[in-house]
């Protein structure tokens, strides 16, 4: 075997000794009086450590990292678009700041800071590593609920044309970073398909505590719902304190102070609370205190829950309540009910209720019917709430064919069923140019005790079969009407109130709520299978 030259071996030994000396010198420096703990020698994520002098970056011993192209966030509802990038992403770390570029975003900033364990620093122009910045900007004509979230260079920024969009961006970020997760590098561009994404709760038949309702508001906010309907008047109870008519209020009820707290919490989550005082049916709690206003047949038999709309006092008491609660509920939408007026289920309403027939003819002419008088009642109540700058809506079976009186054009249709007498196909409302909100009882009705033909809806069925265009049954209306469908609402009705506890209701609606908002945010076929979606919901909590 050939031996290496002695000179070469000697040089090699010398080089090793020099290298060892440099290394020992570096370690000695880091343990000296400079106070270094050794962490300074570790480069931050996504950056390349500086090379020692006299060496090129390519020959540096720096532990620089490369990153795979990021994947889209996993959230409920899913984001509409994600532009991937390479980088470490963003995680909340104690001491990092939430900053805003506009004082109007202070509430959103404080909320997300508290949720993620960050420091709310207010309006700041400087930029620091780890910052989460909230900003107003972009196209002012864009959807006010849209947002852009950029994760880059160790920072995250959420921008939207209005505070609602910025809030929804923080919900995406909260889900991404849940339980130690990382917001992926890149740009999210997101907005909802439908402007109304609701949950309706029947608190008239079953008394729900204020705390339970507040918990649902937090849940709804994180899921990007933006409406909470409260049906608080029915035959079984009237559940909110009243100054104008305290005699009608049930023993178990919400005080106005509790309702204001609920409304304030909802507003902080960009949720409008939509009140419903149903009339002229479903007024049993009012009639219990005012039996003289109950509708009676020609033979004197009382009609359950129905108020006699031929009496001026009936309109006065309902308008008193509408005016009173308009001062309590600040949002624009207002639900007038108008469904299931029992006078109209008789084969000959005019013969069964001659006082209603006479009132109709006196007000609208000799050919007017009980249906005309009932439609006129709806229009009059709509005029009452319109004076408070509210947008009225009514159940679809409160709209009637023919007749001399038609429902006002601005009354939105809350379409829930095709099973009621006189109920019309959704196309009739859409072809007439009306705005419609989807409450399809085939998919979106959670009726306690499962009376009649109702069964508890499943999230899977909503997720796989329902879209906002499926207004009745299982068939979608033509796509050309999509713009008239404002959105939809999942509804809890308490027909058999003791069938479930509050906690059982919360558990039962958990996955249906998530499936509903997924399809309202993006009605296209979801990328995740139902099993994957359910697993994601379980992971996110």
Short mmCIF file of C-alpha atoms in Angstrom, two decimals:
data_model
loop_
_atom_site.label_atom_id
_atom_site.label_comp_id
_atom_site.label_asym_id
_atom_site.label_seq_id
_atom_site.Cartn_x
_atom_site.Cartn_y
_atom_site.Cartn_z
CA UNK A 1 0.00 0.00 0.00
CA UNK A 2 1.22 3.46 -0.87
CA UNK A 3 1.82 5.78 2.15
CA UNK A 4 0.67 9.44 2.24
CA UNK A 5 3.50 12.00 2.26
CA UNK A 6 4.46 13.11 5.78
CA UNK A 7 3.90 16.77 4.87
CA UNK A 8 0.30 16.15 3.89
CA UNK A 9 -0.44 14.33 7.13
CA UNK A 10 1.15 17.09 9.17
CA UNK A 11 -0.94 19.75 7.42
CA UNK A 12 -4.08 17.78 8.04
CA UNK A 13 -3.32 17.48 11.74
CA UNK A 14 -2.66 21.22 11.95
CA UNK A 15 -5.98 22.05 10.27
CA UNK A 16 -7.88 19.83 12.71
CA UNK A 17 -6.19 21.55 15.65
CA UNK A 18 -7.03 25.01 14.28
CA UNK A 19 -10.65 24.06 13.72
CA UNK A 20 -10.91 22.63 17.23
CA UNK A 21 -9.41 25.80 18.63
CA UNK A 22 -11.93 27.99 16.82
CA UNK A 23 -14.75 25.83 18.07
CA UNK A 24 -13.51 25.92 21.66
CA UNK A 25 -13.10 29.67 21.40
CA UNK A 26 -16.69 30.10 20.29
CA UNK A 27 -18.04 28.01 23.15
CA UNK A 28 -15.85 29.88 25.62
CA UNK A 29 -17.16 33.20 24.36
CA UNK A 30 -20.75 32.07 24.77
CA UNK A 31 -20.13 31.07 28.41
CA UNK A 32 -18.36 34.29 29.35
CA UNK A 33 -19.45 37.57 30.90
CA UNK A 34 -21.54 38.55 27.88
CA UNK A 35 -24.53 36.85 29.49
CA UNK A 36 -25.38 34.67 26.50
CA UNK A 37 -27.49 31.61 27.25
CA UNK A 38 -26.62 29.87 24.04
CA UNK A 39 -29.96 30.61 22.35
CA UNK A 40 -28.42 33.41 20.30
CA UNK A 41 -26.45 30.85 18.36
CA UNK A 42 -29.73 29.30 17.15
CA UNK A 43 -31.23 31.01 14.06
CA UNK A 44 -34.90 31.94 14.14
CA UNK A 45 -37.30 29.91 12.01
CA UNK A 46 -37.35 30.79 8.35
CA UNK A 47 -34.08 32.70 8.43
CA UNK A 48 -30.52 31.71 7.45
CA UNK A 49 -27.80 32.13 10.07
CA UNK A 50 -25.02 34.58 9.20
CA UNK A 51 -21.84 32.90 7.83
CA UNK A 52 -18.55 33.44 9.64
CA UNK A 53 -16.29 36.11 8.12
CA UNK A 54 -14.20 34.92 5.28
CA UNK A 55 -16.62 32.19 4.22
CA UNK A 56 -19.31 32.23 1.60
CA UNK A 57 -22.98 31.61 2.51
CA UNK A 58 -22.82 28.36 0.56
CA UNK A 59 -20.03 27.02 2.79
CA UNK A 60 -21.62 28.29 6.03
CA UNK A 61 -22.39 25.70 8.71
CA UNK A 62 -25.74 27.50 9.27
CA UNK A 63 -28.64 25.15 9.97
CA UNK A 64 -30.85 26.95 7.42
CA UNK A 65 -34.20 25.27 6.80
CA UNK A 66 -36.32 24.76 3.73
CA UNK A 67 -40.10 24.43 3.96
CA UNK A 68 -42.60 22.45 1.97
CA UNK A 69 -45.30 24.39 0.16
CA UNK A 70 -48.01 25.17 2.71
CA UNK A 71 -51.42 23.50 2.70
CA UNK A 72 -54.79 25.22 3.02
CA UNK A 73 -56.07 25.84 6.54
CA UNK A 74 -58.42 23.24 8.02
CA UNK A 75 -61.35 25.23 9.39
CA UNK A 76 -65.15 25.19 9.71
CA UNK A 77 -66.40 26.62 7.49
CA UNK A 78 -63.61 25.94 5.01
CA UNK A 79 -61.84 28.97 3.56
CA UNK A 80 -62.71 29.73 -0.06
CA UNK A 81 -59.17 30.27 -1.37
CA UNK A 82 -55.61 29.78 -0.13
CA UNK A 83 -52.47 30.79 -1.99
CA UNK A 84 -49.70 28.52 -0.66
CA UNK A 85 -46.18 29.64 0.15
CA UNK A 86 -43.01 28.31 1.77
CA UNK A 87 -42.34 29.30 5.34
CA UNK A 88 -42.82 28.38 8.98
CA UNK A 89 -46.30 29.83 9.33
CA UNK A 90 -47.47 31.66 12.46
CA UNK A 91 -48.22 30.62 15.99
CA UNK A 92 -49.34 32.78 18.92
CA UNK A 93 -46.63 33.18 21.54
CA UNK A 94 -46.92 34.86 24.92
CA UNK A 95 -45.73 38.46 24.68
CA UNK A 96 -46.46 38.84 21.00
CA UNK A 97 -48.68 41.76 20.04
CA UNK A 98 -52.06 42.26 18.46
CA UNK A 99 -52.00 45.66 16.78
CA UNK A 100 -54.64 47.50 14.77
CA UNK A 101 -54.43 50.23 12.17
CA UNK A 102 -57.82 51.70 13.08
CA UNK A 103 -59.50 52.29 16.44
CA UNK A 104 -62.68 50.78 14.98
CA UNK A 105 -61.00 47.36 15.28
CA UNK A 106 -60.23 47.66 19.00
CA UNK A 107 -63.00 45.24 20.01
CA UNK A 108 -61.85 42.61 17.54
CA UNK A 109 -58.24 43.13 18.61
CA UNK A 110 -58.93 42.79 22.32
CA UNK A 111 -61.08 39.70 21.80
CA UNK A 112 -58.56 37.75 19.74
CA UNK A 113 -55.68 38.86 21.97
CA UNK A 114 -57.44 37.43 24.99
CA UNK A 115 -58.33 34.22 23.19
CA UNK A 116 -54.79 33.59 21.93
CA UNK A 117 -52.90 34.79 25.00
CA UNK A 118 -51.35 37.78 23.24
CA UNK A 119 -50.85 41.41 24.27
CA UNK A 120 -53.28 43.93 22.82
CA UNK A 121 -51.12 46.93 21.90
CA UNK A 122 -53.69 49.13 20.15
CA UNK A 123 -52.84 51.29 17.13
CA UNK A 124 -49.21 50.83 16.12
CA UNK A 125 -47.39 51.58 12.88
CA UNK A 126 -44.21 49.64 13.59
CA UNK A 127 -43.88 45.98 12.74
CA UNK A 128 -42.37 43.36 14.99
CA UNK A 129 -41.72 39.66 14.70
CA UNK A 130 -44.72 37.65 15.84
CA UNK A 131 -47.23 40.48 15.35
CA UNK A 132 -50.86 39.89 14.49
CA UNK A 133 -52.07 43.02 12.69
CA UNK A 134 -55.73 43.82 12.01
CA UNK A 135 -56.43 46.39 9.32
CA UNK A 136 -59.25 48.00 7.38
CA UNK A 137 -58.57 48.31 3.70
CA UNK A 138 -58.98 46.85 0.26
CA UNK A 139 -61.89 47.40 -2.09
CA UNK A 140 -64.60 49.33 -0.25
CA UNK A 141 -67.16 47.86 -2.66
CA UNK A 142 -66.19 44.32 -1.70
CA UNK A 143 -68.34 42.08 0.46
CA UNK A 144 -68.11 43.64 3.95
CA UNK A 145 -67.79 40.13 5.39
CA UNK A 146 -64.76 39.29 3.24
CA UNK A 147 -61.18 39.32 4.44
CA UNK A 148 -57.61 38.60 3.37
CA UNK A 149 -55.23 36.92 5.80
CA UNK A 150 -51.52 36.97 5.01
CA UNK A 151 -48.99 34.88 6.93
CA UNK A 152 -45.44 35.84 6.00
CA UNK A 153 -42.05 36.61 7.61
CA UNK A 154 -43.16 35.42 11.04
CA UNK A 155 -46.18 37.75 11.14
CA UNK A 156 -49.90 37.50 10.41
CA UNK A 157 -52.12 40.24 9.03
CA UNK A 158 -55.89 40.26 8.53
CA UNK A 159 -57.39 42.94 6.29
CA UNK A 160 -61.01 43.53 5.38
CA UNK A 161 -63.20 46.30 3.99
CA UNK A 162 -65.21 46.32 7.25
CA UNK A 163 -64.84 45.13 10.81
CA UNK A 164 -67.09 42.11 10.20
CA UNK A 165 -64.68 40.66 7.67
CA UNK A 166 -61.72 41.26 9.93
CA UNK A 167 -63.58 39.49 12.74
CA UNK A 168 -64.16 36.44 10.53
CA UNK A 169 -60.47 36.41 9.72
CA UNK A 170 -59.71 36.19 13.42
CA UNK A 171 -62.09 33.22 13.66
CA UNK A 172 -60.11 31.46 10.94
CA UNK A 173 -56.87 32.21 12.76
CA UNK A 174 -58.28 31.01 16.07
CA UNK A 175 -59.24 27.68 14.54
CA UNK A 176 -55.91 27.30 12.72
CA UNK A 177 -53.92 27.77 15.92
CA UNK A 178 -56.23 25.71 18.14
CA UNK A 179 -54.45 23.34 20.50
CA UNK A 180 -50.96 24.30 19.35
CA UNK A 181 -51.69 24.44 15.62
CA UNK A 182 -49.94 26.70 13.12
CA UNK A 183 -51.49 29.13 10.65
CA UNK A 184 -49.94 28.10 7.33
CA UNK A 185 -47.73 30.42 5.32
CA UNK A 186 -49.49 32.11 2.44
CA UNK A 187 -52.59 34.15 1.69
CA UNK A 188 -56.22 33.30 2.50
CA UNK A 189 -58.95 35.11 0.55
CA UNK A 190 -62.34 34.33 1.99
CA UNK A 191 -65.95 35.48 1.98
CA UNK A 192 -69.40 33.93 2.54
CA UNK A 193 -71.70 32.93 -0.27
CA UNK A 194 -74.80 34.01 1.68
CA UNK A 195 -75.30 37.20 3.71
CA UNK A 196 -77.71 35.60 6.22
CA UNK A 197 -76.44 32.63 8.24
CA UNK A 198 -78.80 32.01 11.11
CA UNK A 199 -79.78 29.91 14.09
CA UNK A 200 -83.33 30.26 15.44
CA UNK A 201 -84.26 29.26 18.98
CA UNK A 202 -87.78 28.72 20.33
CA UNK A 203 -87.56 30.09 23.88
CA UNK A 204 -91.35 30.50 24.15
CA UNK A 205 -92.20 26.81 24.57
CA UNK A 206 -89.05 26.01 26.56
CA UNK A 207 -87.28 28.34 28.94
CA UNK A 208 -83.57 28.48 28.05
CA UNK A 209 -81.25 30.18 30.51
CA UNK A 210 -79.39 33.34 29.57
CA UNK A 211 -76.08 31.57 30.15
CA UNK A 212 -76.97 28.78 27.73
CA UNK A 213 -77.93 31.31 25.06
CA UNK A 214 -74.66 33.17 25.61
CA UNK A 215 -72.71 29.93 25.15
CA UNK A 216 -74.48 29.38 21.84
CA UNK A 217 -73.60 32.93 20.74
CA UNK A 218 -69.90 32.22 21.34
CA UNK A 219 -70.23 29.00 19.38
CA UNK A 220 -72.10 30.71 16.55
CA UNK A 221 -69.56 33.52 16.37
CA UNK A 222 -66.62 31.14 16.03
CA UNK A 223 -68.50 29.38 13.21
CA UNK A 224 -69.23 32.67 11.38
CA UNK A 225 -73.00 32.65 11.81
CA UNK A 226 -74.38 36.18 11.83
CA UNK A 227 -78.00 35.89 13.02
CA UNK A 228 -79.69 34.53 16.16
CA UNK A 229 -83.47 34.34 15.99
CA UNK A 230 -85.45 34.39 19.25
CA UNK A 231 -89.04 33.14 19.02
CA UNK A 232 -90.16 34.35 22.44
CA UNK A 233 -93.96 34.48 22.21
CA UNK A 234 -96.29 31.53 21.66
CA UNK A 235 -99.21 29.66 23.20
CA UNK A 236 -97.00 28.13 25.90
CA UNK A 237 -95.21 31.23 27.11
CA UNK A 238 -94.06 34.82 26.69
CA UNK A 239 -90.43 34.89 27.79
CA UNK A 240 -89.12 38.47 27.86
CA UNK A 241 -89.92 41.11 30.46
CA UNK A 242 -92.48 43.68 29.27
CA UNK A 243 -93.23 47.16 30.58
CA UNK A 244 -96.23 47.79 28.32
CA UNK A 245 -97.98 44.50 29.13
CA UNK A 246 -96.42 42.82 32.16
CA UNK A 247 -99.56 40.71 32.60
CA UNK A 248 -98.65 38.50 29.64
CA UNK A 249 -95.11 37.58 30.77
CA UNK A 250 -94.47 34.01 31.91
CA UNK A 251 -93.06 33.34 35.36
CA UNK A 252 -89.87 31.95 33.80
CA UNK A 253 -88.52 34.64 31.50
CA UNK A 254 -85.52 36.72 30.56
CA UNK A 255 -85.22 40.17 32.05
CA UNK A 256 -84.45 43.05 29.73
CA UNK A 257 -81.06 43.37 31.41
CA UNK A 258 -80.32 39.76 30.48
CA UNK A 259 -81.49 40.37 26.92
CA UNK A 260 -79.26 43.45 26.63
CA UNK A 261 -76.31 41.39 27.78
CA UNK A 262 -77.18 38.75 25.17
CA UNK A 263 -77.46 41.44 22.49
CA UNK A 264 -74.16 43.04 23.49
CA UNK A 265 -72.38 39.68 23.35
CA UNK A 266 -73.96 38.95 19.97
CA UNK A 267 -72.89 42.34 18.60
CA UNK A 268 -69.32 41.66 19.70
CA UNK A 269 -69.47 38.57 17.47
CA UNK A 270 -71.19 40.45 14.60
CA UNK A 271 -74.44 38.55 15.18
CA UNK A 272 -77.80 40.29 14.80
CA UNK A 273 -80.51 39.11 17.21
CA UNK A 274 -83.78 38.72 15.27
CA UNK A 275 -86.91 38.92 17.48
CA UNK A 276 -90.16 37.18 16.63
CA UNK A 277 -93.56 37.94 18.10
CA UNK A 278 -95.78 35.64 16.05
CA UNK A 279 -99.27 36.89 15.17
CA UNK A 280 -102.20 36.61 14.55
CA UNK A 281 -101.75 32.94 15.55
CA UNK A 282 -99.52 31.53 18.28
CA UNK A 283 -100.65 34.20 20.75
CA UNK A 284 -101.95 31.91 23.50
CA UNK A 285 -99.84 33.56 26.21
CA UNK A 286 -101.32 36.96 25.33
CA UNK A 287 -104.84 35.54 25.14
CA UNK A 288 -104.50 33.93 28.57
CA UNK A 289 -104.24 37.43 30.02
CA UNK A 290 -106.81 38.91 27.59
CA UNK A 291 -109.43 36.18 26.93
CA UNK A 292 -111.79 38.72 25.38
CA UNK A 293 -109.42 38.94 22.39
CA UNK A 294 -109.55 35.22 21.55
CA UNK A 295 -111.02 34.30 18.19
CA UNK A 296 -114.31 32.41 18.41
CA UNK A 297 -116.41 30.63 15.81
CA UNK A 298 -119.97 31.58 14.92
CA UNK A 299 -121.05 29.03 17.54
CA UNK A 300 -118.85 30.65 20.21
CA UNK A 301 -116.12 28.00 20.30
CA UNK A 302 -112.64 29.39 21.11
CA UNK A 303 -109.81 28.87 18.63
CA UNK A 304 -106.48 27.88 20.19
CA UNK A 305 -103.81 30.59 20.00
CA UNK A 306 -105.70 32.77 17.50
CA UNK A 307 -106.46 36.41 18.21
CA UNK A 308 -109.59 38.03 16.80
CA UNK A 309 -108.21 40.42 14.19
CA UNK A 310 -111.59 42.07 13.68
CA UNK A 311 -111.11 43.82 17.05
CA UNK A 312 -109.12 47.04 17.18
CA UNK A 313 -107.80 46.07 20.62
CA UNK A 314 -106.01 43.08 19.09
CA UNK A 315 -103.92 45.30 16.84
CA UNK A 316 -103.28 47.74 19.68
CA UNK A 317 -101.75 45.17 22.03
CA UNK A 318 -99.55 43.59 19.36
CA UNK A 319 -98.35 46.99 18.16
CA UNK A 320 -97.62 47.98 21.76
CA UNK A 321 -95.31 44.99 22.01
CA UNK A 322 -93.66 45.56 18.63
CA UNK A 323 -92.95 49.19 19.52
CA UNK A 324 -91.65 48.29 22.96
CA UNK A 325 -89.23 45.62 21.76
CA UNK A 326 -88.01 47.72 18.85
CA UNK A 327 -86.31 49.80 21.54
CA UNK A 328 -84.67 46.66 22.96
CA UNK A 329 -83.50 44.89 19.80
CA UNK A 330 -81.25 47.09 17.63
CA UNK A 331 -80.85 44.96 14.48
CA UNK A 332 -82.67 45.51 11.20
CA UNK A 333 -84.34 42.11 10.60
CA UNK A 334 -87.69 41.51 12.31
CA UNK A 335 -89.75 38.31 12.15
CA UNK A 336 -93.52 38.86 12.19
CA UNK A 337 -94.50 35.18 12.16
CA UNK A 338 -97.93 35.15 10.42
CA UNK A 339 -98.11 31.35 10.15
CA UNK A 340 -100.85 28.88 11.06
CA UNK A 341 -103.71 31.30 11.71
CA UNK A 342 -106.37 28.74 12.52
CA UNK A 343 -109.23 30.72 11.00
CA UNK A 344 -107.85 29.81 7.59
CA UNK A 345 -107.76 26.05 8.08
CA UNK A 346 -111.58 25.86 8.00
CA UNK A 347 -113.23 24.81 4.77
CA UNK A 348 -115.34 28.01 4.75
CA UNK A 349 -113.64 30.69 6.88
CA UNK A 350 -116.27 33.29 6.03
CA UNK A 351 -119.08 31.09 7.35
CA UNK A 352 -117.13 29.94 10.39
CA UNK A 353 -116.06 33.46 11.38
CA UNK A 354 -118.67 35.97 10.18
CA UNK A 355 -117.09 38.77 12.26
CA UNK A 356 -113.84 38.38 10.29
CA UNK A 357 -115.72 38.33 6.98
CA UNK A 358 -117.59 41.49 7.90
CA UNK A 359 -114.38 43.27 8.95
CA UNK A 360 -112.70 42.24 5.66
CA UNK A 361 -115.56 43.61 3.56
CA UNK A 362 -115.70 46.82 5.55
CA UNK A 363 -111.98 47.44 5.09
CA UNK A 364 -111.34 46.09 1.59
CA UNK A 365 -114.69 45.93 -0.24
CA UNK A 366 -117.59 43.57 -0.78
CA UNK A 367 -115.55 40.77 -2.33
CA UNK A 368 -112.88 40.66 0.38
CA UNK A 369 -112.19 37.44 2.28
CA UNK A 370 -110.80 36.36 5.63
CA UNK A 371 -107.49 35.71 3.85
CA UNK A 372 -107.50 39.36 2.69
CA UNK A 373 -108.07 40.55 6.25
CA UNK A 374 -105.22 38.32 7.47
CA UNK A 375 -102.86 39.65 4.80
CA UNK A 376 -103.87 43.18 5.75
CA UNK A 377 -102.98 42.36 9.37
CA UNK A 378 -99.52 41.26 8.23
CA UNK A 379 -99.05 44.46 6.20
CA UNK A 380 -100.14 46.61 9.14
CA UNK A 381 -97.64 44.91 11.48
CA UNK A 382 -94.95 45.30 8.84
CA UNK A 383 -95.74 49.03 8.75
CA UNK A 384 -95.30 49.18 12.53
CA UNK A 385 -91.79 47.72 12.48
CA UNK A 386 -90.90 49.61 9.31
CA UNK A 387 -91.33 52.84 11.29
CA UNK A 388 -88.37 51.61 13.34
CA UNK A 389 -86.33 51.03 10.16
CA UNK A 390 -86.69 47.26 10.40
CA UNK A 391 -86.88 44.78 7.53
CA UNK A 392 -89.89 42.47 8.02
CA UNK A 393 -90.02 38.75 7.31
CA UNK A 394 -92.83 36.21 7.67
CA UNK A 395 -93.33 32.46 7.36
CA UNK A 396 -94.25 31.31 3.88
CA UNK A 397 -97.71 30.03 4.90
CA UNK A 398 -98.59 33.59 5.89
CA UNK A 399 -98.67 34.53 2.19
CA UNK A 400 -101.83 33.68 0.23
CA UNK A 401 -102.77 33.26 -3.42
CA UNK A 402 -105.25 35.50 -5.15
CA UNK A 403 -107.40 37.85 -3.16
CA UNK A 404 -107.64 41.59 -3.32
CA UNK A 405 -104.85 42.19 -0.79
CA UNK A 406 -101.27 41.11 -1.37
CA UNK A 407 -98.41 41.05 1.12
CA UNK A 408 -96.10 44.06 0.85
CA UNK A 409 -93.21 43.45 -1.53
CA UNK A 410 -90.50 44.13 1.03
CA UNK A 411 -91.67 41.37 3.41
CA UNK A 412 -89.11 38.60 3.07
CA UNK A 413 -90.28 34.99 2.91
CA UNK A 414 -89.05 32.64 5.63
CA UNK A 415 -89.69 29.42 3.72
CA UNK A 416 -90.06 26.45 6.04
CA UNK A 417 -92.58 23.97 4.65
CA UNK A 418 -94.82 22.77 1.87
CA UNK A 419 -97.02 20.79 4.25
CA UNK A 420 -99.35 23.54 5.44
CA UNK A 421 -102.74 24.26 3.89
CA UNK A 422 -102.30 26.78 1.10
CA UNK A 423 -98.50 26.53 1.12
CA UNK A 424 -97.03 27.36 -2.26
CA UNK A 425 -93.96 26.14 -4.10
CA UNK A 426 -90.85 28.26 -3.57
CA UNK A 427 -90.83 29.19 -7.24
CA UNK A 428 -94.01 31.20 -6.81
CA UNK A 429 -92.26 33.55 -4.41
CA UNK A 430 -89.06 33.68 -6.42
CA UNK A 431 -90.84 34.34 -9.71
CA UNK A 432 -92.67 37.20 -8.01
CA UNK A 433 -89.27 38.71 -7.17
CA UNK A 434 -89.40 38.13 -3.42
CA UNK A 435 -86.35 37.62 -1.22
CA UNK A 436 -86.35 34.24 0.50
CA UNK A 437 -84.61 32.80 3.57
CA UNK A 438 -84.23 29.00 3.73
CA UNK A 439 -85.65 27.29 6.86
CA UNK A 440 -86.40 24.00 5.05
CA UNK A 441 -88.04 21.75 7.67
CA UNK A 442 -86.84 18.66 5.79
CA UNK A 443 -83.23 19.45 6.82
CA UNK A 444 -83.09 22.38 9.22
CA UNK A 445 -85.82 21.75 11.83
CA UNK A 446 -84.79 20.26 15.17
CA UNK A 447 -88.17 19.66 16.84
CA UNK A 448 -87.99 18.41 20.40
CA UNK A 449 -89.70 15.06 20.88
CA UNK A 450 -89.93 14.46 17.11
CA UNK A 451 -93.73 15.00 16.88
CA UNK A 452 -95.78 14.30 13.75
CA UNK A 453 -93.34 13.34 10.98
CA UNK A 454 -90.31 15.24 12.29
CA UNK A 455 -87.02 13.47 12.99
CA UNK A 456 -83.89 15.05 14.43
CA UNK A 457 -81.78 16.30 11.51
CA UNK A 458 -78.26 15.01 11.09
CA UNK A 459 -75.22 17.01 10.15
CA UNK A 460 -74.30 14.40 7.57
CA UNK A 461 -77.55 14.77 5.66
CA UNK A 462 -77.23 18.57 5.61
CA UNK A 463 -73.57 18.33 4.61
CA UNK A 464 -74.14 15.87 1.79
CA UNK A 465 -77.60 16.75 0.43
CA UNK A 466 -78.68 20.29 1.33
CA UNK A 467 -77.77 23.65 -0.21
CA UNK A 468 -79.43 27.07 0.17
CA UNK A 469 -81.28 26.41 -3.10
CA UNK A 470 -83.00 23.35 -1.59
CA UNK A 471 -85.90 25.34 -0.15
CA UNK A 472 -88.58 22.65 -0.02
CA UNK A 473 -88.17 18.91 0.22
CA UNK A 474 -84.96 17.73 -1.42
CA UNK A 475 -85.11 19.49 -4.80
CA UNK A 476 -83.11 22.62 -5.58
CA UNK A 477 -84.67 25.59 -7.35
CA UNK A 478 -82.97 26.73 -10.57
CA UNK A 479 -79.63 28.47 -10.16
CA UNK A 480 -80.94 31.68 -11.71
CA UNK A 481 -82.81 32.38 -8.47
CA UNK A 482 -79.78 31.97 -6.24
CA UNK A 483 -79.35 35.72 -5.75
CA UNK A 484 -82.86 36.02 -4.26
CA UNK A 485 -82.08 33.43 -1.58
CA UNK A 486 -80.52 35.52 1.17
CA UNK A 487 -79.34 32.55 3.20
CA UNK A 488 -80.74 30.10 5.67
CA UNK A 489 -81.38 29.31 9.31
CA UNK A 490 -81.18 26.16 11.39
CA UNK A 491 -84.10 26.13 13.85
CA UNK A 492 -84.79 24.52 17.22
CA UNK A 493 -88.50 24.15 18.03
CA UNK A 494 -89.66 22.97 21.45
CA UNK A 495 -93.02 21.36 20.73
CA UNK A 496 -92.42 18.73 23.43
CA UNK A 497 -90.28 20.89 25.65
CA UNK A 498 -89.29 18.30 28.24
CA UNK A 499 -88.05 15.78 25.68
CA UNK A 500 -84.48 17.09 25.99
CA UNK A 501 -82.46 19.11 28.46
CA UNK A 502 -80.54 22.21 27.43
CA UNK A 503 -77.32 20.19 27.37
CA UNK A 504 -78.92 17.52 25.17
CA UNK A 505 -80.09 20.22 22.75
CA UNK A 506 -76.58 21.69 22.59
CA UNK A 507 -75.10 18.26 21.85
CA UNK A 508 -77.79 17.37 19.33
CA UNK A 509 -77.39 20.51 17.23
CA UNK A 510 -73.59 20.61 17.35
CA UNK A 511 -72.84 18.90 14.04
CA UNK A 512 -75.98 20.15 12.22
CA UNK A 513 -74.90 23.73 12.98
CA UNK A 514 -71.44 23.09 11.57
CA UNK A 515 -72.81 21.44 8.44
CA UNK A 516 -75.33 24.25 7.92
CA UNK A 517 -72.78 27.05 8.09
CA UNK A 518 -70.40 25.16 5.80
CA UNK A 519 -73.08 25.12 3.09
CA UNK A 520 -74.09 28.76 3.69
CA UNK A 521 -70.48 29.89 3.50
CA UNK A 522 -69.76 27.78 0.42
CA UNK A 523 -72.64 25.80 -1.14
CA UNK A 524 -70.36 23.83 -3.48
CA UNK A 525 -69.59 20.21 -2.73
CA UNK A 526 -67.12 20.22 0.19
CA UNK A 527 -63.62 18.89 -0.35
CA UNK A 528 -63.67 16.90 2.89
CA UNK A 529 -65.72 13.75 3.25
CA UNK A 530 -68.27 13.69 6.05
CA UNK A 531 -65.97 11.50 8.15
CA UNK A 532 -63.11 13.96 7.65
CA UNK A 533 -65.38 16.93 8.42
CA UNK A 534 -66.62 15.30 11.62
CA UNK A 535 -63.07 14.46 12.69
CA UNK A 536 -62.06 18.09 12.07
CA UNK A 537 -65.00 19.32 14.17
CA UNK A 538 -63.96 17.00 16.99
CA UNK A 539 -60.37 18.26 16.82
CA UNK A 540 -61.41 21.91 16.83
CA UNK A 541 -63.78 21.38 19.76
#
